[in-house]
Amino acid sequence: MELLLIRHALPIRVEGAAGPADPPLSDVGHRQSASLVRWLEPEPLDALVVSPMARARETAAPLSTHRGLDAVVHEGVAEFDKDADSYVPMEELKAAGDPRWQEIVDGGYFGDGDLTPEQFQSTVVTAVEEIIAANAGGTAAIVCHGGVINAYVAHVLGIDDLLFFEPGYTSINRIRASRRGHRMVVSLNEVAHLRDV
């Protein structure tokens, strides 16, 4: 089967929320989502799975509507910061030299609780493998998060660093999965559909 791991589109910035920050998409994010739908138009798609977080659900909504597919929510592909009271796009943290960026790069930040990188990766891998098993012989897309994509791809490649690359917003990352358990990375960070956004 072919698996498309798609990062959500650009959300708004939220800091110091009363509860978990769960930001909606920005205007640019909505345009990115529309471009994603057009880009995937010629490709088959049999199943659509989505993180429970708003930025992922909003990214998947146009694709769900266009393809007539229900976006099935799977808790196992939520991002490691799901309970954090702030969401600042990684690009902004990096550009500002924010210490939180370095903490993420160094692998020291995996949410506000007791979640370890290993626990996060284990949850992600279990969830993705469930989705693969449920879609044998087909094509499934998971609209999720940069950390989720990194964790699963690192597992496939045998990389210890769980945040080894920066998936672009609405980037497509392709995995082929065989019934015998073989997993192959086909592409990472496809973003050609964003040229005009």
GROMACS .gro file of C-alpha atoms in nm:
model
  197
    1MET     CA    1   0.000   0.000   0.000
    2GLU     CA    2   0.102   0.362  -0.037
    3LEU     CA    3   0.089   0.593   0.262
    4LEU     CA    4   0.089   0.971   0.233
    5LEU     CA    5   0.199   1.145   0.550
    6ILE     CA    6   0.084   1.505   0.508
    7ARG     CA    7   0.174   1.783   0.746
    8HIS     CA    8  -0.104   2.026   0.834
    9ALA     CA    9  -0.116   2.371   0.675
   10LEU     CA   10   0.004   2.690   0.846
   11PRO     CA   11  -0.199   2.773   1.160
   12ILE     CA   12  -0.219   3.100   1.347
   13ARG     CA   13   0.010   3.172   1.641
   14VAL     CA   14  -0.136   3.117   1.989
   15GLU     CA   15   0.047   3.189   2.314
   16GLY     CA   16  -0.067   3.160   2.674
   17ALA     CA   17  -0.405   2.999   2.608
   18ALA     CA   18  -0.624   2.912   2.909
   19GLY     CA   19  -0.607   2.546   2.805
   20PRO     CA   20  -0.433   2.356   2.529
   21ALA     CA   21  -0.351   2.576   2.232
   22ASP     CA   22  -0.529   2.422   1.936
   23PRO     CA   23  -0.502   2.691   1.669
   24PRO     CA   24  -0.706   2.705   1.350
   25LEU     CA   25  -0.547   2.762   1.012
   26SER     CA   26  -0.432   3.102   0.895
   27ASP     CA   27  -0.545   3.249   0.562
   28VAL     CA   28  -0.224   3.120   0.406
   29GLY     CA   29  -0.297   2.780   0.557
   30HIS     CA   30  -0.637   2.765   0.388
   31ARG     CA   31  -0.473   2.845   0.053
   32GLN     CA   32  -0.215   2.573   0.114
   33SER     CA   33  -0.492   2.321   0.181
   34ALA     CA   34  -0.668   2.414  -0.143
   35SER     CA   35  -0.341   2.370  -0.336
   36LEU     CA   36  -0.295   2.029  -0.178
   37VAL     CA   37  -0.637   1.919  -0.306
   38ARG     CA   38  -0.552   2.029  -0.661
   39TRP     CA   39  -0.209   1.862  -0.650
   40LEU     CA   40  -0.350   1.526  -0.538
   41GLU     CA   41  -0.637   1.535  -0.791
   42PRO     CA   42  -0.489   1.276  -1.033
   43GLU     CA   43  -0.392   1.031  -0.759
   44PRO     CA   44  -0.603   0.753  -0.608
   45LEU     CA   45  -0.702   0.793  -0.245
   46ASP     CA   46  -0.893   0.526  -0.058
   47ALA     CA   47  -0.876   0.645   0.302
   48LEU     CA   48  -0.821   0.970   0.488
   49VAL     CA   49  -0.707   0.971   0.851
   50VAL     CA   50  -0.654   1.284   1.055
   51SER     CA   51  -0.511   1.399   1.386
   52PRO     CA   52  -0.772   1.527   1.633
   53MET     CA   53  -0.603   1.869   1.641
   54ALA     CA   54  -0.781   2.160   1.467
   55ARG     CA   55  -0.497   2.249   1.231
   56ALA     CA   56  -0.492   1.894   1.093
   57ARG     CA   57  -0.871   1.859   1.073
   58GLU     CA   58  -0.904   2.192   0.891
   59THR     CA   59  -0.629   2.094   0.648
   60ALA     CA   60  -0.802   1.764   0.570
   61ALA     CA   61  -1.153   1.910   0.535
   62PRO     CA   62  -1.124   2.029   0.170
   63LEU     CA   63  -0.968   1.697   0.067
   64SER     CA   64  -1.242   1.507   0.250
   65THR     CA   65  -1.514   1.708   0.078
   66HIS     CA   66  -1.356   1.690  -0.268
   67ARG     CA   67  -1.298   1.314  -0.252
   68GLY     CA   68  -1.616   1.223  -0.066
   69LEU     CA   69  -1.410   1.050   0.202
   70ASP     CA   70  -1.478   1.066   0.574
   71ALA     CA   71  -1.177   1.202   0.762
   72VAL     CA   72  -1.133   0.943   1.035
   73VAL     CA   73  -0.982   1.090   1.352
   74HIS     CA   74  -0.701   0.887   1.512
   75GLU     CA   75  -0.567   1.003   1.850
   76GLY     CA   76  -0.236   0.824   1.788
   77VAL     CA   77  -0.127   1.076   1.524
   78ALA     CA   78  -0.169   1.386   1.745
   79GLU     CA   79   0.142   1.601   1.791
   80PHE     CA   80   0.361   1.580   2.101
   81ASP     CA   81   0.261   1.937   2.197
   82LYS     CA   82  -0.112   1.863   2.201
   83ASP     CA   83  -0.149   1.979   2.563
   84ALA     CA   84   0.078   2.285   2.539
   85ASP     CA   85  -0.079   2.628   2.600
   86SER     CA   86   0.111   2.785   2.307
   87TYR     CA   87   0.168   2.715   1.940
   88VAL     CA   88   0.433   2.913   1.759
   89PRO     CA   89   0.520   2.802   1.405
   90MET     CA   90   0.867   2.646   1.397
   91GLU     CA   91   0.984   2.895   1.136
   92GLU     CA   92   0.907   3.182   1.371
   93LEU     CA   93   1.088   3.017   1.663
   94LYS     CA   94   1.389   2.951   1.443
   95ALA     CA   95   1.398   3.302   1.289
   96ALA     CA   96   1.370   3.467   1.630
   97GLY     CA   97   1.641   3.252   1.787
   98ASP     CA   98   1.383   3.151   2.049
   99PRO     CA   99   1.535   2.912   2.308
  100ARG     CA  100   1.237   2.680   2.253
  101TRP     CA  101   1.368   2.614   1.900
  102GLN     CA  102   1.702   2.494   2.033
  103GLU     CA  103   1.528   2.284   2.296
  104ILE     CA  104   1.326   2.111   2.024
  105VAL     CA  105   1.634   2.061   1.806
  106ASP     CA  106   1.821   1.911   2.102
  107GLY     CA  107   1.533   1.669   2.165
  108GLY     CA  108   1.452   1.818   2.504
  109TYR     CA  109   1.092   1.918   2.438
  110PHE     CA  110   0.822   1.658   2.393
  111GLY     CA  111   0.515   1.822   2.539
  112ASP     CA  112   0.433   1.966   2.879
  113GLY     CA  113   0.381   1.636   3.058
  114ASP     CA  114   0.597   1.335   3.126
  115LEU     CA  115   0.599   1.219   2.764
  116THR     CA  116   0.938   1.092   2.650
  117PRO     CA  117   1.053   1.090   2.287
  118GLU     CA  118   1.048   0.709   2.298
  119GLN     CA  119   0.688   0.700   2.423
  120PHE     CA  120   0.581   0.949   2.159
  121GLN     CA  121   0.747   0.750   1.880
  122SER     CA  122   0.599   0.424   2.005
  123THR     CA  123   0.248   0.574   2.001
  124VAL     CA  124   0.300   0.712   1.650
  125VAL     CA  125   0.443   0.390   1.508
  126THR     CA  126   0.161   0.182   1.658
  127ALA     CA  127  -0.101   0.418   1.513
  128VAL     CA  128   0.054   0.434   1.166
  129GLU     CA  129   0.097   0.058   1.150
  130GLU     CA  130  -0.272   0.016   1.241
  131ILE     CA  131  -0.364   0.248   0.953
  132ILE     CA  132  -0.137   0.057   0.713
  133ALA     CA  133  -0.291  -0.275   0.816
  134ALA     CA  134  -0.644  -0.139   0.767
  135ASN     CA  135  -0.565  -0.021   0.413
  136ALA     CA  136  -0.376  -0.309   0.256
  137GLY     CA  137  -0.353  -0.274  -0.120
  138GLY     CA  138  -0.480   0.083  -0.120
  139THR     CA  139  -0.366   0.441  -0.076
  140ALA     CA  140  -0.421   0.617   0.254
  141ALA     CA  141  -0.339   0.972   0.359
  142ILE     CA  142  -0.273   1.077   0.718
  143VAL     CA  143  -0.298   1.451   0.780
  144CYS     CA  144  -0.091   1.507   1.090
  145HIS     CA  145   0.212   1.697   1.220
  146GLY     CA  146   0.583   1.749   1.169
  147GLY     CA  147   0.676   1.558   1.483
  148VAL     CA  148   0.454   1.264   1.387
  149ILE     CA  149   0.606   1.247   1.038
  150ASN     CA  150   0.958   1.266   1.179
  151ALA     CA  151   0.891   0.996   1.437
  152TYR     CA  152   0.753   0.749   1.185
  153VAL     CA  153   1.010   0.816   0.913
  154ALA     CA  154   1.293   0.793   1.169
  155HIS     CA  155   1.152   0.452   1.267
  156VAL     CA  156   1.151   0.336   0.904
  157LEU     CA  157   1.504   0.463   0.842
  158GLY     CA  158   1.643   0.346   1.176
  159ILE     CA  159   1.743   0.700   1.279
  160ASP     CA  160   1.777   0.777   1.650
  161ASP     CA  161   1.707   1.151   1.611
  162LEU     CA  162   1.329   1.185   1.616
  163LEU     CA  163   1.330   1.539   1.473
  164PHE     CA  164   1.579   1.507   1.191
  165PHE     CA  165   1.408   1.715   0.920
  166GLU     CA  166   1.153   1.994   0.891
  167PRO     CA  167   0.848   1.894   0.686
  168GLY     CA  168   0.693   2.191   0.506
  169TYR     CA  169   0.331   2.286   0.563
  170THR     CA  170   0.108   2.051   0.358
  171SER     CA  171   0.420   1.864   0.249
  172ILE     CA  172   0.362   1.511   0.122
  173ASN     CA  173   0.588   1.236   0.253
  174ARG     CA  174   0.540   0.898   0.085
  175ILE     CA  175   0.592   0.553   0.232
  176ARG     CA  176   0.538   0.217   0.062
  177ALA     CA  177   0.438  -0.067   0.290
  178SER     CA  178   0.430  -0.435   0.200
  179ARG     CA  179   0.220  -0.704   0.361
  180ARG     CA  180   0.544  -0.876   0.466
  181GLY     CA  181   0.637  -0.582   0.685
  182HIS     CA  182   0.878  -0.399   0.453
  183ARG     CA  183   0.861  -0.021   0.472
  184MET     CA  184   1.028   0.210   0.219
  185VAL     CA  185   1.057   0.587   0.209
  186VAL     CA  186   0.963   0.699  -0.144
  187SER     CA  187   0.985   1.076  -0.095
  188LEU     CA  188   1.012   1.339   0.174
  189ASN     CA  189   0.892   1.698   0.179
  190GLU     CA  190   0.712   1.726  -0.155
  191VAL     CA  191   0.608   2.093  -0.168
  192ALA     CA  192   0.585   2.175  -0.541
  193HIS     CA  193   0.213   2.246  -0.499
  194LEU     CA  194   0.300   2.548  -0.282
  195ARG     CA  195   0.487   2.745  -0.550
  196ASP     CA  196   0.196   2.983  -0.604
  197VAL     CA  197   0.085   3.012  -0.240
   0.00000   0.00000   0.00000
